[in-house]
């Protein structure tokens, strides 16, 4: 089979989706990526489904014109809206919700699962629907966490204030007895340490990125052996943002660590 060397496109409302890019970059050693962060219109999580859908369609159109072979919606909020209203696209589209739901069900012994996400993701109950589509009897608790994205964007991942807010958000679910927590926003893996501290060792944290990377690899007939020497030099990452602010670069570097981050290039979608 000949290798299709067109890049894989990803988009997010901002730079949180870099946690997904990081997983794809290290799991799919032969792939190149174009990442679009819609930093000019961030956040998506507090906007209406109609507005988020419009932004998603523009992002997808932009990436398709750039010649990508598939698109990863590296944003739970955007994935939620696209799942609720499916469209026909020129290339395969991957969302982060379904792999996360499958992974959580695999991890949860008690089938008591907590979901953390933006207001839009939680209001649409996308994880509840995806989990119940596989296992009707699972109990799913939800918690919107609107304060967490700004804390990550401000670089306060490891800060007592952040941990206090995480505690406030998690307490009701922990009291209810969840054994698995879905980090249902692509910014949240950056807060993994804080979640671990608050949730303790008996709660499994799930983020979709790794499961999604394996699904894409399998679909593309790709070797996933992490020891496989990456075809360095022959592949790359383009980082595009809709706002020129270089302040995102520092956060991008933290989220992608230890992988190097190229310059952010500002683009116009329309
Ligand atoms: N990264 C987005 C997500 O995964 C949330 C950020 C936003 O609200 O724009 O839902």
mmCIF file of C-alpha atoms and ligand atoms in Angstrom:
data_model
loop_
_atom_site.group_PDB
_atom_site.id
_atom_site.type_symbol
_atom_site.label_atom_id
_atom_site.label_comp_id
_atom_site.label_asym_id
_atom_site.label_seq_id
_atom_site.Cartn_x
_atom_site.Cartn_y
_atom_site.Cartn_z
ATOM 1 C CA UNK A 1 0.000 0.000 0.000
ATOM 2 C CA UNK A 2 1.413 3.401 -0.873
ATOM 3 C CA UNK A 3 1.761 5.893 1.973
ATOM 4 C CA UNK A 4 -0.461 8.939 1.747
ATOM 5 C CA UNK A 5 1.837 11.772 2.808
ATOM 6 C CA UNK A 6 -0.822 14.467 2.964
ATOM 7 C CA UNK A 7 -0.969 15.972 6.476
ATOM 8 C CA UNK A 8 -3.670 15.317 9.065
ATOM 9 C CA UNK A 9 -5.507 18.511 10.053
ATOM 10 C CA UNK A 10 -6.577 19.337 13.590
ATOM 11 C CA UNK A 11 -8.506 22.253 14.982
ATOM 12 C CA UNK A 12 -9.451 23.589 18.371
ATOM 13 C CA UNK A 13 -10.853 26.852 19.675
ATOM 14 C CA UNK A 14 -7.344 27.649 20.867
ATOM 15 C CA UNK A 15 -4.274 25.802 21.929
ATOM 16 C CA UNK A 16 -5.781 23.178 24.275
ATOM 17 C CA UNK A 17 -6.028 20.794 21.330
ATOM 18 C CA UNK A 18 -2.234 20.631 21.319
ATOM 19 C CA UNK A 19 -2.629 17.923 23.993
ATOM 20 C CA UNK A 20 -4.272 15.869 21.211
ATOM 21 C CA UNK A 21 -1.592 16.817 18.679
ATOM 22 C CA UNK A 22 1.070 15.704 21.163
ATOM 23 C CA UNK A 23 -0.523 12.237 21.439
ATOM 24 C CA UNK A 24 -0.895 11.930 17.649
ATOM 25 C CA UNK A 25 2.654 13.135 16.998
ATOM 26 C CA UNK A 26 4.179 10.505 19.257
ATOM 27 C CA UNK A 27 1.824 7.658 18.291
ATOM 28 C CA UNK A 28 1.833 8.102 14.506
ATOM 29 C CA UNK A 29 5.531 8.439 13.675
ATOM 30 C CA UNK A 30 5.120 8.966 9.944
ATOM 31 C CA UNK A 31 2.419 11.627 9.882
ATOM 32 C CA UNK A 32 2.630 15.377 9.355
ATOM 33 C CA UNK A 33 0.090 17.718 10.918
ATOM 34 C CA UNK A 34 -1.532 21.100 10.368
ATOM 35 C CA UNK A 35 -2.994 22.480 13.575
ATOM 36 C CA UNK A 36 -5.461 25.368 13.460
ATOM 37 C CA UNK A 37 -6.151 27.188 16.743
ATOM 38 C CA UNK A 38 -9.088 29.556 16.430
ATOM 39 C CA UNK A 39 -7.586 31.878 19.039
ATOM 40 C CA UNK A 40 -9.393 34.952 17.683
ATOM 41 C CA UNK A 41 -12.802 33.448 18.571
ATOM 42 C CA UNK A 42 -11.898 31.521 21.740
ATOM 43 C CA UNK A 43 -13.606 30.380 23.931
ATOM 44 C CA UNK A 44 -16.153 28.134 22.213
ATOM 45 C CA UNK A 45 -17.372 26.573 25.461
ATOM 46 C CA UNK A 46 -19.652 29.429 26.465
ATOM 47 C CA UNK A 47 -21.119 30.057 22.978
ATOM 48 C CA UNK A 48 -24.345 28.790 21.394
ATOM 49 C CA UNK A 49 -24.360 25.573 19.297
ATOM 50 C CA UNK A 50 -25.270 27.620 16.180
ATOM 51 C CA UNK A 51 -22.216 29.861 16.535
ATOM 52 C CA UNK A 52 -19.881 26.952 17.338
ATOM 53 C CA UNK A 53 -21.206 25.030 14.315
ATOM 54 C CA UNK A 54 -20.517 28.003 12.033
ATOM 55 C CA UNK A 55 -16.948 28.280 13.351
ATOM 56 C CA UNK A 56 -16.429 24.510 12.920
ATOM 57 C CA UNK A 57 -17.586 24.554 9.298
ATOM 58 C CA UNK A 58 -15.216 27.441 8.512
ATOM 59 C CA UNK A 59 -12.302 25.656 10.215
ATOM 60 C CA UNK A 60 -13.023 22.420 8.331
ATOM 61 C CA UNK A 61 -13.343 24.238 5.015
ATOM 62 C CA UNK A 62 -10.004 25.985 5.631
ATOM 63 C CA UNK A 63 -8.208 22.720 6.456
ATOM 64 C CA UNK A 64 -9.732 20.863 3.491
ATOM 65 C CA UNK A 65 -8.449 23.639 1.197
ATOM 66 C CA UNK A 66 -5.001 23.128 2.736
ATOM 67 C CA UNK A 67 -5.087 19.566 1.395
ATOM 68 C CA UNK A 68 -5.389 17.503 4.585
ATOM 69 C CA UNK A 69 -6.392 13.836 4.289
ATOM 70 C CA UNK A 70 -8.413 13.754 7.538
ATOM 71 C CA UNK A 71 -9.467 16.180 10.248
ATOM 72 C CA UNK A 72 -9.349 15.689 13.988
ATOM 73 C CA UNK A 73 -11.724 17.907 15.905
ATOM 74 C CA UNK A 74 -9.325 18.408 18.818
ATOM 75 C CA UNK A 75 -11.955 20.172 20.912
ATOM 76 C CA UNK A 76 -14.695 18.507 22.925
ATOM 77 C CA UNK A 77 -17.021 21.469 22.544
ATOM 78 C CA UNK A 78 -16.699 21.474 18.743
ATOM 79 C CA UNK A 79 -16.935 17.653 18.613
ATOM 80 C CA UNK A 80 -20.135 17.848 20.656
ATOM 81 C CA UNK A 81 -21.783 20.244 18.223
ATOM 82 C CA UNK A 82 -20.710 18.273 15.129
ATOM 83 C CA UNK A 83 -21.926 14.990 16.645
ATOM 84 C CA UNK A 84 -25.318 16.527 17.356
ATOM 85 C CA UNK A 85 -25.691 17.704 13.764
ATOM 86 C CA UNK A 86 -23.734 15.464 11.384
ATOM 87 C CA UNK A 87 -22.647 16.838 8.000
ATOM 88 C CA UNK A 88 -21.062 15.348 4.868
ATOM 89 C CA UNK A 89 -17.406 16.342 4.498
ATOM 90 C CA UNK A 90 -14.779 15.812 1.801
ATOM 91 C CA UNK A 91 -12.421 14.022 4.232
ATOM 92 C CA UNK A 92 -12.957 11.744 7.280
ATOM 93 C CA UNK A 93 -13.627 13.688 10.493
ATOM 94 C CA UNK A 94 -12.621 12.328 13.901
ATOM 95 C CA UNK A 95 -14.150 13.574 17.138
ATOM 96 C CA UNK A 96 -12.746 13.229 20.655
ATOM 97 C CA UNK A 97 -15.997 12.223 22.389
ATOM 98 C CA UNK A 98 -16.511 8.624 21.226
ATOM 99 C CA UNK A 99 -12.945 7.378 21.931
ATOM 100 C CA UNK A 100 -13.125 9.020 25.388
ATOM 101 C CA UNK A 101 -16.456 7.329 26.161
ATOM 102 C CA UNK A 102 -15.122 3.908 25.072
ATOM 103 C CA UNK A 103 -11.927 4.370 27.100
ATOM 104 C CA UNK A 104 -13.875 5.385 30.221
ATOM 105 C CA UNK A 105 -16.114 2.321 30.020
ATOM 106 C CA UNK A 106 -13.040 0.113 29.681
ATOM 107 C CA UNK A 107 -11.434 1.746 32.736
ATOM 108 C CA UNK A 108 -14.478 1.841 35.021
ATOM 109 C CA UNK A 109 -15.116 -1.258 37.137
ATOM 110 C CA UNK A 110 -18.209 0.196 38.839
ATOM 111 C CA UNK A 111 -19.542 1.922 35.688
ATOM 112 C CA UNK A 112 -19.798 5.125 37.721
ATOM 113 C CA UNK A 113 -18.257 7.731 35.469
ATOM 114 C CA UNK A 114 -17.774 11.477 35.949
ATOM 115 C CA UNK A 115 -17.512 13.877 33.013
ATOM 116 C CA UNK A 116 -15.818 17.279 33.248
ATOM 117 C CA UNK A 117 -16.190 19.729 30.378
ATOM 118 C CA UNK A 118 -17.137 23.194 29.188
ATOM 119 C CA UNK A 119 -20.689 24.473 29.668
ATOM 120 C CA UNK A 120 -21.533 23.655 26.017
ATOM 121 C CA UNK A 121 -20.206 20.081 26.198
ATOM 122 C CA UNK A 122 -22.028 19.367 29.448
ATOM 123 C CA UNK A 123 -25.293 21.000 28.328
ATOM 124 C CA UNK A 124 -25.340 18.844 25.174
ATOM 125 C CA UNK A 125 -24.744 15.659 27.266
ATOM 126 C CA UNK A 126 -22.496 14.322 24.499
ATOM 127 C CA UNK A 127 -20.513 11.977 26.758
ATOM 128 C CA UNK A 128 -23.683 10.750 28.473
ATOM 129 C CA UNK A 129 -25.140 9.849 25.070
ATOM 130 C CA UNK A 130 -21.907 8.224 23.820
ATOM 131 C CA UNK A 131 -21.521 6.158 27.012
ATOM 132 C CA UNK A 132 -25.172 5.068 27.065
ATOM 133 C CA UNK A 133 -24.980 4.116 23.378
ATOM 134 C CA UNK A 134 -22.461 1.464 24.452
ATOM 135 C CA UNK A 135 -23.606 0.659 27.988
ATOM 136 C CA UNK A 136 -27.128 1.676 28.960
ATOM 137 C CA UNK A 137 -26.675 0.813 32.640
ATOM 138 C CA UNK A 138 -23.654 3.042 33.316
ATOM 139 C CA UNK A 139 -24.212 5.954 35.696
ATOM 140 C CA UNK A 140 -22.791 9.226 34.414
ATOM 141 C CA UNK A 141 -22.311 12.361 36.507
ATOM 142 C CA UNK A 142 -21.510 15.660 34.806
ATOM 143 C CA UNK A 143 -19.796 18.841 35.950
ATOM 144 C CA UNK A 144 -19.227 21.992 33.881
ATOM 145 C CA UNK A 145 -15.846 23.552 34.758
ATOM 146 C CA UNK A 146 -15.820 26.989 33.078
ATOM 147 C CA UNK A 147 -12.970 28.350 35.215
ATOM 148 C CA UNK A 148 -10.395 25.751 34.172
ATOM 149 C CA UNK A 149 -9.684 26.808 30.565
ATOM 150 C CA UNK A 150 -8.667 30.390 31.529
ATOM 151 C CA UNK A 151 -6.398 29.000 34.279
ATOM 152 C CA UNK A 152 -4.538 26.856 31.725
ATOM 153 C CA UNK A 153 -4.368 29.738 29.255
ATOM 154 C CA UNK A 154 -2.880 31.864 32.054
ATOM 155 C CA UNK A 155 -0.226 29.251 32.825
ATOM 156 C CA UNK A 156 -1.590 28.454 36.299
ATOM 157 C CA UNK A 157 -1.585 24.658 35.884
ATOM 158 C CA UNK A 158 0.337 24.026 39.064
ATOM 159 C CA UNK A 159 -1.143 26.579 41.420
ATOM 160 C CA UNK A 160 -2.999 26.311 44.765
ATOM 161 C CA UNK A 161 -5.877 28.374 43.364
ATOM 162 C CA UNK A 162 -6.315 25.943 40.477
ATOM 163 C CA UNK A 163 -6.249 22.956 42.823
ATOM 164 C CA UNK A 164 -8.862 24.594 45.036
ATOM 165 C CA UNK A 165 -11.148 25.097 42.051
ATOM 166 C CA UNK A 166 -10.563 21.510 40.903
ATOM 167 C CA UNK A 167 -11.490 20.378 44.430
ATOM 168 C CA UNK A 168 -14.682 22.417 44.290
ATOM 169 C CA UNK A 169 -15.639 20.897 40.926
ATOM 170 C CA UNK A 170 -14.756 17.288 41.768
ATOM 171 C CA UNK A 171 -16.113 16.990 45.309
ATOM 172 C CA UNK A 172 -19.762 16.151 44.438
ATOM 173 C CA UNK A 173 -18.704 13.445 41.970
ATOM 174 C CA UNK A 174 -16.180 11.926 44.322
ATOM 175 C CA UNK A 175 -18.818 11.843 47.036
ATOM 176 C CA UNK A 176 -21.183 10.133 44.608
ATOM 177 C CA UNK A 177 -18.570 7.383 44.170
ATOM 178 C CA UNK A 178 -17.187 7.760 40.614
ATOM 179 C CA UNK A 179 -14.204 5.529 39.862
ATOM 180 C CA UNK A 180 -13.396 7.112 36.486
ATOM 181 C CA UNK A 181 -13.232 10.731 35.386
ATOM 182 C CA UNK A 182 -13.293 11.874 31.772
ATOM 183 C CA UNK A 183 -11.225 14.996 31.169
ATOM 184 C CA UNK A 184 -13.761 16.177 28.591
ATOM 185 C CA UNK A 185 -11.940 19.277 27.410
ATOM 186 C CA UNK A 186 -8.645 19.265 25.572
ATOM 187 C CA UNK A 187 -7.186 21.815 28.013
ATOM 188 C CA UNK A 188 -7.680 19.546 31.023
ATOM 189 C CA UNK A 189 -4.823 17.069 30.442
ATOM 190 C CA UNK A 190 -2.571 20.036 31.291
ATOM 191 C CA UNK A 191 -4.127 19.897 34.787
ATOM 192 C CA UNK A 192 -3.636 16.151 35.209
ATOM 193 C CA UNK A 193 -1.447 16.564 38.315
ATOM 194 C CA UNK A 194 -4.082 18.655 40.092
ATOM 195 C CA UNK A 195 -6.833 16.177 39.156
ATOM 196 C CA UNK A 196 -4.689 13.293 40.432
ATOM 197 C CA UNK A 197 -4.006 15.087 43.706
ATOM 198 C CA UNK A 198 -7.682 15.807 44.323
ATOM 199 C CA UNK A 199 -9.198 12.558 42.991
ATOM 200 C CA UNK A 200 -6.649 10.226 44.608
ATOM 201 C CA UNK A 201 -5.259 6.889 43.412
ATOM 202 C CA UNK A 202 -8.585 5.019 43.188
ATOM 203 C CA UNK A 203 -9.971 7.170 40.414
ATOM 204 C CA UNK A 204 -8.813 6.645 36.813
ATOM 205 C CA UNK A 205 -8.430 9.761 34.677
ATOM 206 C CA UNK A 206 -9.312 9.362 31.006
ATOM 207 C CA UNK A 207 -8.504 11.687 28.151
ATOM 208 C CA UNK A 208 -9.424 10.817 24.585
ATOM 209 C CA UNK A 209 -6.163 11.635 22.877
ATOM 210 C CA UNK A 210 -4.379 8.291 23.122
ATOM 211 C CA UNK A 211 -7.450 6.213 22.240
ATOM 212 C CA UNK A 212 -8.119 8.510 19.299
ATOM 213 C CA UNK A 213 -4.523 8.230 18.076
ATOM 214 C CA UNK A 214 -4.814 4.443 18.036
ATOM 215 C CA UNK A 215 -8.121 4.586 16.168
ATOM 216 C CA UNK A 216 -6.670 6.870 13.475
ATOM 217 C CA UNK A 217 -3.554 4.725 13.171
ATOM 218 C CA UNK A 218 -5.663 1.609 12.696
ATOM 219 C CA UNK A 219 -7.896 3.325 10.112
ATOM 220 C CA UNK A 220 -4.864 4.475 8.139
ATOM 221 C CA UNK A 221 -3.144 1.109 8.336
ATOM 222 C CA UNK A 222 -0.296 2.734 10.224
ATOM 223 C CA UNK A 223 2.309 1.021 12.364
ATOM 224 C CA UNK A 224 1.874 2.311 15.921
ATOM 225 C CA UNK A 225 5.027 0.926 17.417
ATOM 226 C CA UNK A 226 6.304 3.796 19.540
ATOM 227 C CA UNK A 227 9.854 2.436 19.180
ATOM 228 C CA UNK A 228 9.604 2.821 15.422
ATOM 229 C CA UNK A 229 12.060 5.528 14.476
ATOM 230 C CA UNK A 230 10.051 8.575 13.443
ATOM 231 C CA UNK A 231 10.760 9.648 9.894
ATOM 232 C CA UNK A 232 12.369 12.812 11.238
ATOM 233 C CA UNK A 233 13.023 15.451 8.643
ATOM 234 C CA UNK A 234 10.332 14.084 6.359
ATOM 235 C CA UNK A 235 7.440 15.152 8.502
ATOM 236 C CA UNK A 236 6.470 18.259 10.364
ATOM 237 C CA UNK A 237 3.930 20.354 12.202
ATOM 238 C CA UNK A 238 2.423 23.620 11.026
ATOM 239 C CA UNK A 239 0.818 25.682 13.794
ATOM 240 C CA UNK A 240 -1.716 28.201 12.547
ATOM 241 C CA UNK A 241 -3.779 30.581 14.669
ATOM 242 C CA UNK A 242 -6.506 33.049 13.785
ATOM 243 C CA UNK A 243 -5.031 35.662 16.125
ATOM 244 C CA UNK A 244 -1.408 36.741 15.928
ATOM 245 C CA UNK A 245 -0.796 36.916 19.704
ATOM 246 C CA UNK A 246 2.564 35.311 20.431
ATOM 247 C CA UNK A 247 1.490 34.914 24.086
ATOM 248 C CA UNK A 248 -0.008 31.599 22.965
ATOM 249 C CA UNK A 249 3.443 30.330 22.024
ATOM 250 C CA UNK A 250 4.541 29.929 25.635
ATOM 251 C CA UNK A 251 1.419 27.938 26.550
ATOM 252 C CA UNK A 252 1.848 25.902 23.356
ATOM 253 C CA UNK A 253 5.396 25.021 24.393
ATOM 254 C CA UNK A 254 4.221 23.861 27.815
ATOM 255 C CA UNK A 255 1.401 21.740 26.364
ATOM 256 C CA UNK A 256 3.638 20.083 23.747
ATOM 257 C CA UNK A 257 6.618 19.542 26.073
ATOM 258 C CA UNK A 258 9.050 17.832 25.438
ATOM 259 C CA UNK A 259 8.317 18.135 21.719
ATOM 260 C CA UNK A 260 9.570 21.315 20.047
ATOM 261 C CA UNK A 261 6.943 23.794 18.849
ATOM 262 C CA UNK A 262 7.313 25.702 15.567
ATOM 263 C CA UNK A 263 6.493 29.404 15.245
ATOM 264 C CA UNK A 264 2.781 30.242 15.318
ATOM 265 C CA UNK A 265 1.629 31.571 11.959
ATOM 266 C CA UNK A 266 -1.427 33.871 11.883
ATOM 267 C CA UNK A 267 -4.046 33.085 9.217
ATOM 268 C CA UNK A 268 -7.340 34.539 8.036
ATOM 269 C CA UNK A 269 -10.138 32.014 7.607
ATOM 270 C CA UNK A 270 -12.417 34.094 5.443
HETATM 271 N N1 LIG B 1 -10.618 23.052 24.141
HETATM 272 C C1 LIG B 1 -12.052 23.182 24.225
HETATM 273 C C2 LIG B 1 -12.703 21.815 24.522
HETATM 274 O O1 LIG B 1 -12.064 20.783 24.431
HETATM 275 C C3 LIG B 1 -12.530 24.161 25.260
HETATM 276 C C4 LIG B 1 -12.027 25.564 25.163
HETATM 277 C C5 LIG B 1 -13.112 26.581 24.818
HETATM 278 O O2 LIG B 1 -14.069 26.786 25.576
HETATM 279 O O3 LIG B 1 -12.986 27.144 23.760
HETATM 280 O O4 LIG B 1 -13.882 21.773 24.818
#
